[in-house]
Amino acid sequence: MSKFIIQVNSAAYGNAASYSAYRFAKSALESGHSIDKIFFYQDGVLNTNYLNSPASDEFDLMQAWIELHNQYGTVLVNCVSAALRRGVMSESDAKESGHGHWNMQAPFIMGGLGELVIGIESADRLVCF
């Protein structure tokens, strides 16, 4: 069995890349593979915006990531620099910068590129979407 790191670079909506990343992750886990972490980078951090509000007949990708975490314990990491540039903030980042609101919540966490690099070193494969 393989150990994966998945890097999501695309926004939740607008193209199929993030959905494909989710489907790949879910299939890999269902097949017995492990995923060290899913790293949201560039526009991929927009997947974690708690204010995403798809129509009731659309697939809720953010909720799907959360369910994947809840079922398999998969770590969901936002690149902090990419997130802050795109207006995605954790509670602690919001408090640090004096904002009264935030739009990223658990189980998503903030991390840096160093965390991605360390994960890549211990994984069998990095798969980017």
PDB file of N, CA and C in Angstrom, residues 23-127:
ATOM      1  N   ARG A  23     -12.073  12.924  -4.989  1.00  0.00           N
ATOM      2  CA  ARG A  23     -12.424  11.568  -5.431  1.00  0.00           C
ATOM      3  C   ARG A  23     -11.198  10.640  -5.367  1.00  0.00           C
ATOM      4  N   PHE A  24     -10.025  11.167  -5.761  1.00  0.00           N
ATOM      5  CA  PHE A  24      -8.799  10.373  -5.685  1.00  0.00           C
ATOM      6  C   PHE A  24      -8.508  10.009  -4.232  1.00  0.00           C
ATOM      7  N   ALA A  25      -8.573  11.002  -3.346  1.00  0.00           N
ATOM      8  CA  ALA A  25      -8.294  10.759  -1.925  1.00  0.00           C
ATOM      9  C   ALA A  25      -9.253   9.734  -1.346  1.00  0.00           C
ATOM     10  N   LYS A  26     -10.504   9.896  -1.614  1.00  0.00           N
ATOM     11  CA  LYS A  26     -11.513   8.965  -1.087  1.00  0.00           C
ATOM     12  C   LYS A  26     -11.275   7.554  -1.615  1.00  0.00           C
ATOM     13  N   SER A  27     -11.003   7.434  -2.909  1.00  0.00           N
ATOM     14  CA  SER A  27     -10.748   6.117  -3.504  1.00  0.00           C
ATOM     15  C   SER A  27      -9.488   5.475  -2.934  1.00  0.00           C
ATOM     16  N   ALA A  28      -8.444   6.280  -2.760  1.00  0.00           N
ATOM     17  CA  ALA A  28      -7.196   5.753  -2.207  1.00  0.00           C
ATOM     18  C   ALA A  28      -7.421   5.217  -0.792  1.00  0.00           C
ATOM     19  N   LEU A  29      -8.132   5.991   0.016  1.00  0.00           N
ATOM     20  CA  LEU A  29      -8.389   5.564   1.394  1.00  0.00           C
ATOM     21  C   LEU A  29      -9.276   4.319   1.438  1.00  0.00           C
ATOM     22  N   GLU A  30     -10.288   4.282   0.590  1.00  0.00           N
ATOM     23  CA  GLU A  30     -11.179   3.115   0.539  1.00  0.00           C
ATOM     24  C   GLU A  30     -10.431   1.865   0.088  1.00  0.00           C
ATOM     25  N   SER A  31      -9.348   2.062  -0.672  1.00  0.00           N
ATOM     26  CA  SER A  31      -8.546   0.938  -1.172  1.00  0.00           C
ATOM     27  C   SER A  31      -7.452   0.513  -0.191  1.00  0.00           C
ATOM     28  N   GLY A  32      -7.378   1.165   0.959  1.00  0.00           N
ATOM     29  CA  GLY A  32      -6.414   0.780   1.974  1.00  0.00           C
ATOM     30  C   GLY A  32      -5.114   1.561   1.972  1.00  0.00           C
ATOM     31  N   HIS A  33      -4.965   2.516   1.068  1.00  0.00           N
ATOM     32  CA  HIS A  33      -3.775   3.365   1.062  1.00  0.00           C
ATOM     33  C   HIS A  33      -3.894   4.381   2.195  1.00  0.00           C
ATOM     34  N   SER A  34      -2.801   5.038   2.511  1.00  0.00           N
ATOM     35  CA  SER A  34      -2.854   6.077   3.544  1.00  0.00           C
ATOM     36  C   SER A  34      -2.520   7.425   2.910  1.00  0.00           C
ATOM     37  N   ILE A  35      -3.048   8.444   3.521  1.00  0.00           N
ATOM     38  CA  ILE A  35      -2.767   9.819   3.094  1.00  0.00           C
ATOM     39  C   ILE A  35      -2.210  10.551   4.300  1.00  0.00           C
ATOM     40  N   ASP A  36      -0.956  10.979   4.176  1.00  0.00           N
ATOM     41  CA  ASP A  36      -0.304  11.686   5.276  1.00  0.00           C
ATOM     42  C   ASP A  36      -1.010  13.006   5.545  1.00  0.00           C
ATOM     43  N   LYS A  37      -1.294  13.735   4.477  1.00  0.00           N
ATOM     44  CA  LYS A  37      -2.039  14.987   4.608  1.00  0.00           C
ATOM     45  C   LYS A  37      -2.531  15.424   3.248  1.00  0.00           C
ATOM     46  N   ILE A  38      -3.538  16.261   3.270  1.00  0.00           N
ATOM     47  CA  ILE A  38      -3.997  16.948   2.065  1.00  0.00           C
ATOM     48  C   ILE A  38      -3.629  18.397   2.273  1.00  0.00           C
ATOM     49  N   PHE A  39      -2.825  18.912   1.355  1.00  0.00           N
ATOM     50  CA  PHE A  39      -2.268  20.258   1.476  1.00  0.00           C
ATOM     51  C   PHE A  39      -2.945  21.161   0.450  1.00  0.00           C
ATOM     52  N   PHE A  40      -3.660  22.159   0.946  1.00  0.00           N
ATOM     53  CA  PHE A  40      -4.356  23.118   0.087  1.00  0.00           C
ATOM     54  C   PHE A  40      -3.417  24.295  -0.159  1.00  0.00           C
ATOM     55  N   TYR A  41      -3.126  24.540  -1.437  1.00  0.00           N
ATOM     56  CA  TYR A  41      -2.134  25.543  -1.832  1.00  0.00           C
ATOM     57  C   TYR A  41      -2.703  26.390  -2.960  1.00  0.00           C
ATOM     58  N   GLN A  42      -2.155  27.575  -3.153  1.00  0.00           N
ATOM     59  CA  GLN A  42      -2.622  28.507  -4.174  1.00  0.00           C
ATOM     60  C   GLN A  42      -4.131  28.684  -4.013  1.00  0.00           C
ATOM     61  N   ASP A  43      -4.897  28.629  -5.110  1.00  0.00           N
ATOM     62  CA  ASP A  43      -6.352  28.792  -5.003  1.00  0.00           C
ATOM     63  C   ASP A  43      -7.033  27.617  -4.309  1.00  0.00           C
ATOM     64  N   GLY A  44      -6.298  26.549  -4.071  1.00  0.00           N
ATOM     65  CA  GLY A  44      -6.860  25.403  -3.360  1.00  0.00           C
ATOM     66  C   GLY A  44      -7.334  25.754  -1.958  1.00  0.00           C
ATOM     67  N   VAL A  45      -6.747  26.797  -1.372  1.00  0.00           N
ATOM     68  CA  VAL A  45      -7.169  27.197  -0.021  1.00  0.00           C
ATOM     69  C   VAL A  45      -8.632  27.638  -0.001  1.00  0.00           C
ATOM     70  N   LEU A  46      -9.165  28.007  -1.154  1.00  0.00           N
ATOM     71  CA  LEU A  46     -10.568  28.433  -1.209  1.00  0.00           C
ATOM     72  C   LEU A  46     -11.535  27.280  -0.943  1.00  0.00           C
ATOM     73  N   ASN A  47     -11.037  26.040  -1.012  1.00  0.00           N
ATOM     74  CA  ASN A  47     -11.847  24.878  -0.645  1.00  0.00           C
ATOM     75  C   ASN A  47     -12.237  24.930   0.822  1.00  0.00           C
ATOM     76  N   THR A  48     -11.462  25.610   1.641  1.00  0.00           N
ATOM     77  CA  THR A  48     -11.621  25.568   3.090  1.00  0.00           C
ATOM     78  C   THR A  48     -12.387  26.762   3.650  1.00  0.00           C
ATOM     79  N   ASN A  49     -12.885  27.609   2.773  1.00  0.00           N
ATOM     80  CA  ASN A  49     -13.632  28.796   3.202  1.00  0.00           C
ATOM     81  C   ASN A  49     -14.997  28.351   3.716  1.00  0.00           C
ATOM     82  N   TYR A  50     -15.205  28.519   4.999  1.00  0.00           N
ATOM     83  CA  TYR A  50     -16.449  28.099   5.648  1.00  0.00           C
ATOM     84  C   TYR A  50     -17.671  28.810   5.069  1.00  0.00           C
ATOM     85  N   LEU A  51     -17.451  29.929   4.403  1.00  0.00           N
ATOM     86  CA  LEU A  51     -18.557  30.689   3.832  1.00  0.00           C
ATOM     87  C   LEU A  51     -18.959  30.199   2.439  1.00  0.00           C
ATOM     88  N   ASN A  52     -18.257  29.186   1.895  1.00  0.00           N
ATOM     89  CA  ASN A  52     -18.709  28.577   0.640  1.00  0.00           C
ATOM     90  C   ASN A  52     -20.132  28.100   0.849  1.00  0.00           C
ATOM     91  N   SER A  53     -20.995  28.415  -0.090  1.00  0.00           N
ATOM     92  CA  SER A  53     -22.397  28.075   0.088  1.00  0.00           C
ATOM     93  C   SER A  53     -22.992  27.599  -1.234  1.00  0.00           C
ATOM     94  N   PRO A  54     -22.676  26.359  -1.633  1.00  0.00           N
ATOM     95  CA  PRO A  54     -23.216  25.873  -2.902  1.00  0.00           C
ATOM     96  C   PRO A  54     -24.730  25.708  -2.827  1.00  0.00           C
ATOM     97  N   ALA A  55     -25.372  25.742  -3.979  1.00  0.00           N
ATOM     98  CA  ALA A  55     -26.820  25.527  -4.043  1.00  0.00           C
ATOM     99  C   ALA A  55     -27.156  24.144  -3.496  1.00  0.00           C
ATOM    100  N   SER A  56     -28.370  23.970  -3.042  1.00  0.00           N
ATOM    101  CA  SER A  56     -28.761  22.716  -2.383  1.00  0.00           C
ATOM    102  C   SER A  56     -28.644  21.496  -3.292  1.00  0.00           C
ATOM    103  N   ASP A  57     -28.670  21.697  -4.614  1.00  0.00           N
ATOM    104  CA  ASP A  57     -28.551  20.559  -5.529  1.00  0.00           C
ATOM    105  C   ASP A  57     -27.119  20.369  -6.051  1.00  0.00           C
ATOM    106  N   GLU A  58     -26.162  21.113  -5.483  1.00  0.00           N
ATOM    107  CA  GLU A  58     -24.760  20.987  -5.875  1.00  0.00           C
ATOM    108  C   GLU A  58     -23.980  20.232  -4.808  1.00  0.00           C
ATOM    109  N   PHE A  59     -22.889  19.605  -5.232  1.00  0.00           N
ATOM    110  CA  PHE A  59     -22.018  18.869  -4.325  1.00  0.00           C
ATOM    111  C   PHE A  59     -21.289  19.862  -3.420  1.00  0.00           C
ATOM    112  N   ASP A  60     -21.340  19.650  -2.123  1.00  0.00           N
ATOM    113  CA  ASP A  60     -20.673  20.529  -1.159  1.00  0.00           C
ATOM    114  C   ASP A  60     -19.272  19.977  -0.887  1.00  0.00           C
ATOM    115  N   LEU A  61     -18.307  20.503  -1.624  1.00  0.00           N
ATOM    116  CA  LEU A  61     -16.953  19.976  -1.559  1.00  0.00           C
ATOM    117  C   LEU A  61     -16.296  20.223  -0.206  1.00  0.00           C
ATOM    118  N   MET A  62     -16.528  21.387   0.386  1.00  0.00           N
ATOM    119  CA  MET A  62     -15.934  21.638   1.693  1.00  0.00           C
ATOM    120  C   MET A  62     -16.444  20.625   2.719  1.00  0.00           C
ATOM    121  N   GLN A  63     -17.728  20.362   2.699  1.00  0.00           N
ATOM    122  CA  GLN A  63     -18.296  19.373   3.626  1.00  0.00           C
ATOM    123  C   GLN A  63     -17.745  17.981   3.332  1.00  0.00           C
ATOM    124  N   ALA A  64     -17.494  17.680   2.065  1.00  0.00           N
ATOM    125  CA  ALA A  64     -16.928  16.380   1.701  1.00  0.00           C
ATOM    126  C   ALA A  64     -15.524  16.220   2.281  1.00  0.00           C
ATOM    127  N   TRP A  65     -14.709  17.292   2.237  1.00  0.00           N
ATOM    128  CA  TRP A  65     -13.367  17.232   2.843  1.00  0.00           C
ATOM    129  C   TRP A  65     -13.485  16.974   4.342  1.00  0.00           C
ATOM    130  N   ILE A  66     -14.423  17.646   4.987  1.00  0.00           N
ATOM    131  CA  ILE A  66     -14.623  17.472   6.431  1.00  0.00           C
ATOM    132  C   ILE A  66     -15.027  16.029   6.743  1.00  0.00           C
ATOM    133  N   GLU A  67     -15.935  15.477   5.949  1.00  0.00           N
ATOM    134  CA  GLU A  67     -16.372  14.097   6.165  1.00  0.00           C
ATOM    135  C   GLU A  67     -15.218  13.109   5.949  1.00  0.00           C
ATOM    136  N   LEU A  68     -14.362  13.406   4.969  1.00  0.00           N
ATOM    137  CA  LEU A  68     -13.185  12.564   4.741  1.00  0.00           C
ATOM    138  C   LEU A  68     -12.286  12.573   5.984  1.00  0.00           C
ATOM    139  N   HIS A  69     -12.087  13.764   6.537  1.00  0.00           N
ATOM    140  CA  HIS A  69     -11.306  13.877   7.781  1.00  0.00           C
ATOM    141  C   HIS A  69     -11.974  13.088   8.912  1.00  0.00           C
ATOM    142  N   ASN A  70     -13.273  13.276   9.076  1.00  0.00           N
ATOM    143  CA  ASN A  70     -13.987  12.615  10.169  1.00  0.00           C
ATOM    144  C   ASN A  70     -13.951  11.098  10.040  1.00  0.00           C
ATOM    145  N   GLN A  71     -14.037  10.589   8.822  1.00  0.00           N
ATOM    146  CA  GLN A  71     -14.062   9.145   8.617  1.00  0.00           C
ATOM    147  C   GLN A  71     -12.683   8.513   8.705  1.00  0.00           C
ATOM    148  N   TYR A  72     -11.656   9.208   8.152  1.00  0.00           N
ATOM    149  CA  TYR A  72     -10.332   8.593   8.051  1.00  0.00           C
ATOM    150  C   TYR A  72      -9.248   9.297   8.872  1.00  0.00           C
ATOM    151  N   GLY A  73      -9.572  10.407   9.488  1.00  0.00           N
ATOM    152  CA  GLY A  73      -8.576  11.143  10.254  1.00  0.00           C
ATOM    153  C   GLY A  73      -7.562  11.880   9.391  1.00  0.00           C
ATOM    154  N   THR A  74      -7.891  12.077   8.141  1.00  0.00           N
ATOM    155  CA  THR A  74      -6.979  12.730   7.205  1.00  0.00           C
ATOM    156  C   THR A  74      -6.717  14.169   7.639  1.00  0.00           C
ATOM    157  N   VAL A  75      -5.448  14.546   7.674  1.00  0.00           N
ATOM    158  CA  VAL A  75      -5.052  15.898   8.073  1.00  0.00           C
ATOM    159  C   VAL A  75      -5.267  16.837   6.890  1.00  0.00           C
ATOM    160  N   LEU A  76      -5.959  17.942   7.131  1.00  0.00           N
ATOM    161  CA  LEU A  76      -6.300  18.923   6.095  1.00  0.00           C
ATOM    162  C   LEU A  76      -5.569  20.225   6.410  1.00  0.00           C
ATOM    163  N   VAL A  77      -4.526  20.534   5.624  1.00  0.00           N
ATOM    164  CA  VAL A  77      -3.644  21.661   5.923  1.00  0.00           C
ATOM    165  C   VAL A  77      -3.756  22.736   4.852  1.00  0.00           C
ATOM    166  N   ASN A  78      -3.995  23.949   5.286  1.00  0.00           N
ATOM    167  CA  ASN A  78      -3.982  25.117   4.405  1.00  0.00           C
ATOM    168  C   ASN A  78      -2.602  25.747   4.434  1.00  0.00           C
ATOM    169  N   CYS A  79      -2.083  26.136   3.283  1.00  0.00           N
ATOM    170  CA  CYS A  79      -0.873  26.952   3.260  1.00  0.00           C
ATOM    171  C   CYS A  79      -1.254  28.320   3.817  1.00  0.00           C
ATOM    172  N   VAL A  80      -0.670  28.690   4.928  1.00  0.00           N
ATOM    173  CA  VAL A  80      -1.071  29.920   5.613  1.00  0.00           C
ATOM    174  C   VAL A  80      -0.860  31.154   4.739  1.00  0.00           C
ATOM    175  N   SER A  81       0.252  31.222   4.022  1.00  0.00           N
ATOM    176  CA  SER A  81       0.514  32.397   3.175  1.00  0.00           C
ATOM    177  C   SER A  81      -0.509  32.506   2.052  1.00  0.00           C
ATOM    178  N   ALA A  82      -0.774  31.393   1.381  1.00  0.00           N
ATOM    179  CA  ALA A  82      -1.756  31.397   0.288  1.00  0.00           C
ATOM    180  C   ALA A  82      -3.149  31.722   0.820  1.00  0.00           C
ATOM    181  N   ALA A  83      -3.480  31.199   1.993  1.00  0.00           N
ATOM    182  CA  ALA A  83      -4.804  31.435   2.570  1.00  0.00           C
ATOM    183  C   ALA A  83      -5.000  32.907   2.927  1.00  0.00           C
ATOM    184  N   LEU A  84      -4.032  33.470   3.627  1.00  0.00           N
ATOM    185  CA  LEU A  84      -4.181  34.866   4.046  1.00  0.00           C
ATOM    186  C   LEU A  84      -4.268  35.800   2.843  1.00  0.00           C
ATOM    187  N   ARG A  85      -3.507  35.513   1.790  1.00  0.00           N
ATOM    188  CA  ARG A  85      -3.576  36.338   0.570  1.00  0.00           C
ATOM    189  C   ARG A  85      -4.946  36.290  -0.083  1.00  0.00           C
ATOM    190  N   ARG A  86      -5.666  35.210   0.150  1.00  0.00           N
ATOM    191  CA  ARG A  86      -6.966  35.014  -0.486  1.00  0.00           C
ATOM    192  C   ARG A  86      -8.126  35.223   0.484  1.00  0.00           C
ATOM    193  N   GLY A  87      -7.835  35.782   1.629  1.00  0.00           N
ATOM    194  CA  GLY A  87      -8.893  36.119   2.575  1.00  0.00           C
ATOM    195  C   GLY A  87      -9.449  34.951   3.352  1.00  0.00           C
ATOM    196  N   VAL A  88      -8.682  33.882   3.494  1.00  0.00           N
ATOM    197  CA  VAL A  88      -9.105  32.742   4.310  1.00  0.00           C
ATOM    198  C   VAL A  88      -8.296  32.795   5.599  1.00  0.00           C
ATOM    199  N   MET A  89      -9.003  32.934   6.720  1.00  0.00           N
ATOM    200  CA  MET A  89      -8.341  33.118   8.012  1.00  0.00           C
ATOM    201  C   MET A  89      -8.856  32.138   9.048  1.00  0.00           C
ATOM    202  N   SER A  90      -7.932  31.643   9.836  1.00  0.00           N
ATOM    203  CA  SER A  90      -8.310  30.843  11.002  1.00  0.00           C
ATOM    204  C   SER A  90      -8.667  31.807  12.130  1.00  0.00           C
ATOM    205  N   GLU A  91      -9.234  31.277  13.178  1.00  0.00           N
ATOM    206  CA  GLU A  91      -9.586  32.122  14.327  1.00  0.00           C
ATOM    207  C   GLU A  91      -8.340  32.786  14.908  1.00  0.00           C
ATOM    208  N   SER A  92      -7.265  32.024  15.061  1.00  0.00           N
ATOM    209  CA  SER A  92      -6.054  32.603  15.659  1.00  0.00           C
ATOM    210  C   SER A  92      -5.423  33.663  14.748  1.00  0.00           C
ATOM    211  N   ASP A  93      -5.445  33.442  13.429  1.00  0.00           N
ATOM    212  CA  ASP A  93      -4.921  34.459  12.505  1.00  0.00           C
ATOM    213  C   ASP A  93      -5.755  35.732  12.561  1.00  0.00           C
ATOM    214  N   ALA A  94      -7.064  35.572  12.665  1.00  0.00           N
ATOM    215  CA  ALA A  94      -7.948  36.738  12.739  1.00  0.00           C
ATOM    216  C   ALA A  94      -7.667  37.542  14.014  1.00  0.00           C
ATOM    217  N   LYS A  95      -7.516  36.853  15.120  1.00  0.00           N
ATOM    218  CA  LYS A  95      -7.236  37.539  16.382  1.00  0.00           C
ATOM    219  C   LYS A  95      -5.883  38.227  16.342  1.00  0.00           C
ATOM    220  N   GLU A  96      -4.883  37.544  15.753  1.00  0.00           N
ATOM    221  CA  GLU A  96      -3.542  38.129  15.636  1.00  0.00           C
ATOM    222  C   GLU A  96      -3.525  39.421  14.838  1.00  0.00           C
ATOM    223  N   SER A  97      -4.348  39.467  13.795  1.00  0.00           N
ATOM    224  CA  SER A  97      -4.348  40.640  12.918  1.00  0.00           C
ATOM    225  C   SER A  97      -5.460  41.630  13.249  1.00  0.00           C
ATOM    226  N   GLY A  98      -6.180  41.395  14.332  1.00  0.00           N
ATOM    227  CA  GLY A  98      -7.180  42.340  14.782  1.00  0.00           C
ATOM    228  C   GLY A  98      -8.509  42.271  14.052  1.00  0.00           C
ATOM    229  N   HIS A  99      -8.758  41.173  13.359  1.00  0.00           N
ATOM    230  CA  HIS A  99     -10.043  41.000  12.683  1.00  0.00           C
ATOM    231  C   HIS A  99     -11.024  40.317  13.630  1.00  0.00           C
ATOM    232  N   GLY A 100     -12.269  40.714  13.543  1.00  0.00           N
ATOM    233  CA  GLY A 100     -13.281  40.130  14.414  1.00  0.00           C
ATOM    234  C   GLY A 100     -13.917  38.878  13.857  1.00  0.00           C
ATOM    235  N   HIS A 101     -13.571  38.506  12.626  1.00  0.00           N
ATOM    236  CA  HIS A 101     -14.212  37.358  11.987  1.00  0.00           C
ATOM    237  C   HIS A 101     -13.168  36.474  11.321  1.00  0.00           C
ATOM    238  N   TRP A 102     -13.508  35.226  11.142  1.00  0.00           N
ATOM    239  CA  TRP A 102     -12.648  34.276  10.430  1.00  0.00           C
ATOM    240  C   TRP A 102     -13.551  33.359   9.637  1.00  0.00           C
ATOM    241  N   ASN A 103     -12.975  32.682   8.671  1.00  0.00           N
ATOM    242  CA  ASN A 103     -13.796  31.844   7.796  1.00  0.00           C
ATOM    243  C   ASN A 103     -13.174  30.467   7.530  1.00  0.00           C
ATOM    244  N   MET A 104     -12.269  30.054   8.376  1.00  0.00           N
ATOM    245  CA  MET A 104     -11.738  28.698   8.312  1.00  0.00           C
ATOM    246  C   MET A 104     -11.859  28.105   9.704  1.00  0.00           C
ATOM    247  N   GLN A 105     -12.400  26.908   9.766  1.00  0.00           N
ATOM    248  CA  GLN A 105     -12.611  26.266  11.058  1.00  0.00           C
ATOM    249  C   GLN A 105     -12.069  24.850  11.031  1.00  0.00           C
ATOM    250  N   ALA A 106     -11.966  24.277  12.199  1.00  0.00           N
ATOM    251  CA  ALA A 106     -11.551  22.874  12.298  1.00  0.00           C
ATOM    252  C   ALA A 106     -12.520  22.030  11.471  1.00  0.00           C
ATOM    253  N   PRO A 107     -12.025  20.993  10.851  1.00  0.00           N
ATOM    254  CA  PRO A 107     -10.753  20.333  11.054  1.00  0.00           C
ATOM    255  C   PRO A 107      -9.600  20.873  10.198  1.00  0.00           C
ATOM    256  N   PHE A 108      -9.849  21.903   9.389  1.00  0.00           N
ATOM    257  CA  PHE A 108      -8.770  22.492   8.602  1.00  0.00           C
ATOM    258  C   PHE A 108      -7.813  23.209   9.545  1.00  0.00           C
ATOM    259  N   ILE A 109      -6.517  23.102   9.249  1.00  0.00           N
ATOM    260  CA  ILE A 109      -5.506  23.791  10.040  1.00  0.00           C
ATOM    261  C   ILE A 109      -4.582  24.558   9.103  1.00  0.00           C
ATOM    262  N   MET A 110      -3.905  25.536   9.643  1.00  0.00           N
ATOM    263  CA  MET A 110      -2.921  26.292   8.874  1.00  0.00           C
ATOM    264  C   MET A 110      -1.554  25.638   9.038  1.00  0.00           C
ATOM    265  N   GLY A 111      -0.758  25.708   7.992  1.00  0.00           N
ATOM    266  CA  GLY A 111       0.601  25.192   8.019  1.00  0.00           C
ATOM    267  C   GLY A 111       1.424  25.891   6.959  1.00  0.00           C
ATOM    268  N   GLY A 112       2.688  25.599   6.921  1.00  0.00           N
ATOM    269  CA  GLY A 112       3.573  26.230   5.950  1.00  0.00           C
ATOM    270  C   GLY A 112       4.078  25.232   4.928  1.00  0.00           C
ATOM    271  N   LEU A 113       4.795  25.760   3.943  1.00  0.00           N
ATOM    272  CA  LEU A 113       5.370  24.910   2.906  1.00  0.00           C
ATOM    273  C   LEU A 113       6.360  23.902   3.482  1.00  0.00           C
ATOM    274  N   GLY A 114       7.011  24.263   4.589  1.00  0.00           N
ATOM    275  CA  GLY A 114       7.928  23.337   5.240  1.00  0.00           C
ATOM    276  C   GLY A 114       7.231  22.052   5.634  1.00  0.00           C
ATOM    277  N   GLU A 115       6.002  22.181   6.080  1.00  0.00           N
ATOM    278  CA  GLU A 115       5.211  21.014   6.459  1.00  0.00           C
ATOM    279  C   GLU A 115       4.949  20.119   5.240  1.00  0.00           C
ATOM    280  N   LEU A 116       4.707  20.747   4.094  1.00  0.00           N
ATOM    281  CA  LEU A 116       4.516  19.981   2.864  1.00  0.00           C
ATOM    282  C   LEU A 116       5.797  19.248   2.486  1.00  0.00           C
ATOM    283  N   VAL A 117       6.932  19.941   2.544  1.00  0.00           N
ATOM    284  CA  VAL A 117       8.218  19.353   2.162  1.00  0.00           C
ATOM    285  C   VAL A 117       8.561  18.171   3.068  1.00  0.00           C
ATOM    286  N   ILE A 118       8.373  18.332   4.348  1.00  0.00           N
ATOM    287  CA  ILE A 118       8.657  17.236   5.292  1.00  0.00           C
ATOM    288  C   ILE A 118       7.745  16.046   5.004  1.00  0.00           C
ATOM    289  N   GLY A 119       6.480  16.330   4.695  1.00  0.00           N
ATOM    290  CA  GLY A 119       5.553  15.250   4.355  1.00  0.00           C
ATOM    291  C   GLY A 119       5.950  14.521   3.090  1.00  0.00           C
ATOM    292  N   ILE A 120       6.417  15.280   2.097  1.00  0.00           N
ATOM    293  CA  ILE A 120       6.831  14.672   0.829  1.00  0.00           C
ATOM    294  C   ILE A 120       7.990  13.711   1.053  1.00  0.00           C
ATOM    295  N   GLU A 121       8.892  14.082   1.940  1.00  0.00           N
ATOM    296  CA  GLU A 121      10.054  13.228   2.216  1.00  0.00           C
ATOM    297  C   GLU A 121       9.659  11.860   2.758  1.00  0.00           C
ATOM    298  N   SER A 122       8.556  11.803   3.478  1.00  0.00           N
ATOM    299  CA  SER A 122       8.156  10.519   4.078  1.00  0.00           C
ATOM    300  C   SER A 122       7.066   9.787   3.284  1.00  0.00           C
ATOM    301  N   ALA A 123       6.540  10.422   2.243  1.00  0.00           N
ATOM    302  CA  ALA A 123       5.478   9.804   1.442  1.00  0.00           C
ATOM    303  C   ALA A 123       6.050   9.025   0.273  1.00  0.00           C
ATOM    304  N   ASP A 124       5.278   8.106  -0.239  1.00  0.00           N
ATOM    305  CA  ASP A 124       5.659   7.385  -1.452  1.00  0.00           C
ATOM    306  C   ASP A 124       5.376   8.218  -2.704  1.00  0.00           C
ATOM    307  N   ARG A 125       4.309   8.996  -2.647  1.00  0.00           N
ATOM    308  CA  ARG A 125       3.874   9.760  -3.817  1.00  0.00           C
ATOM    309  C   ARG A 125       3.267  11.094  -3.403  1.00  0.00           C
ATOM    310  N   LEU A 126       3.563  12.113  -4.199  1.00  0.00           N
ATOM    311  CA  LEU A 126       2.871  13.398  -4.120  1.00  0.00           C
ATOM    312  C   LEU A 126       1.995  13.477  -5.353  1.00  0.00           C
ATOM    313  N   VAL A 127       0.703  13.715  -5.148  1.00  0.00           N
ATOM    314  CA  VAL A 127      -0.226  13.826  -6.262  1.00  0.00           C
ATOM    315  C   VAL A 127      -0.837  15.227  -6.194  1.00  0.00           C
TER     316      VAL A 127
END
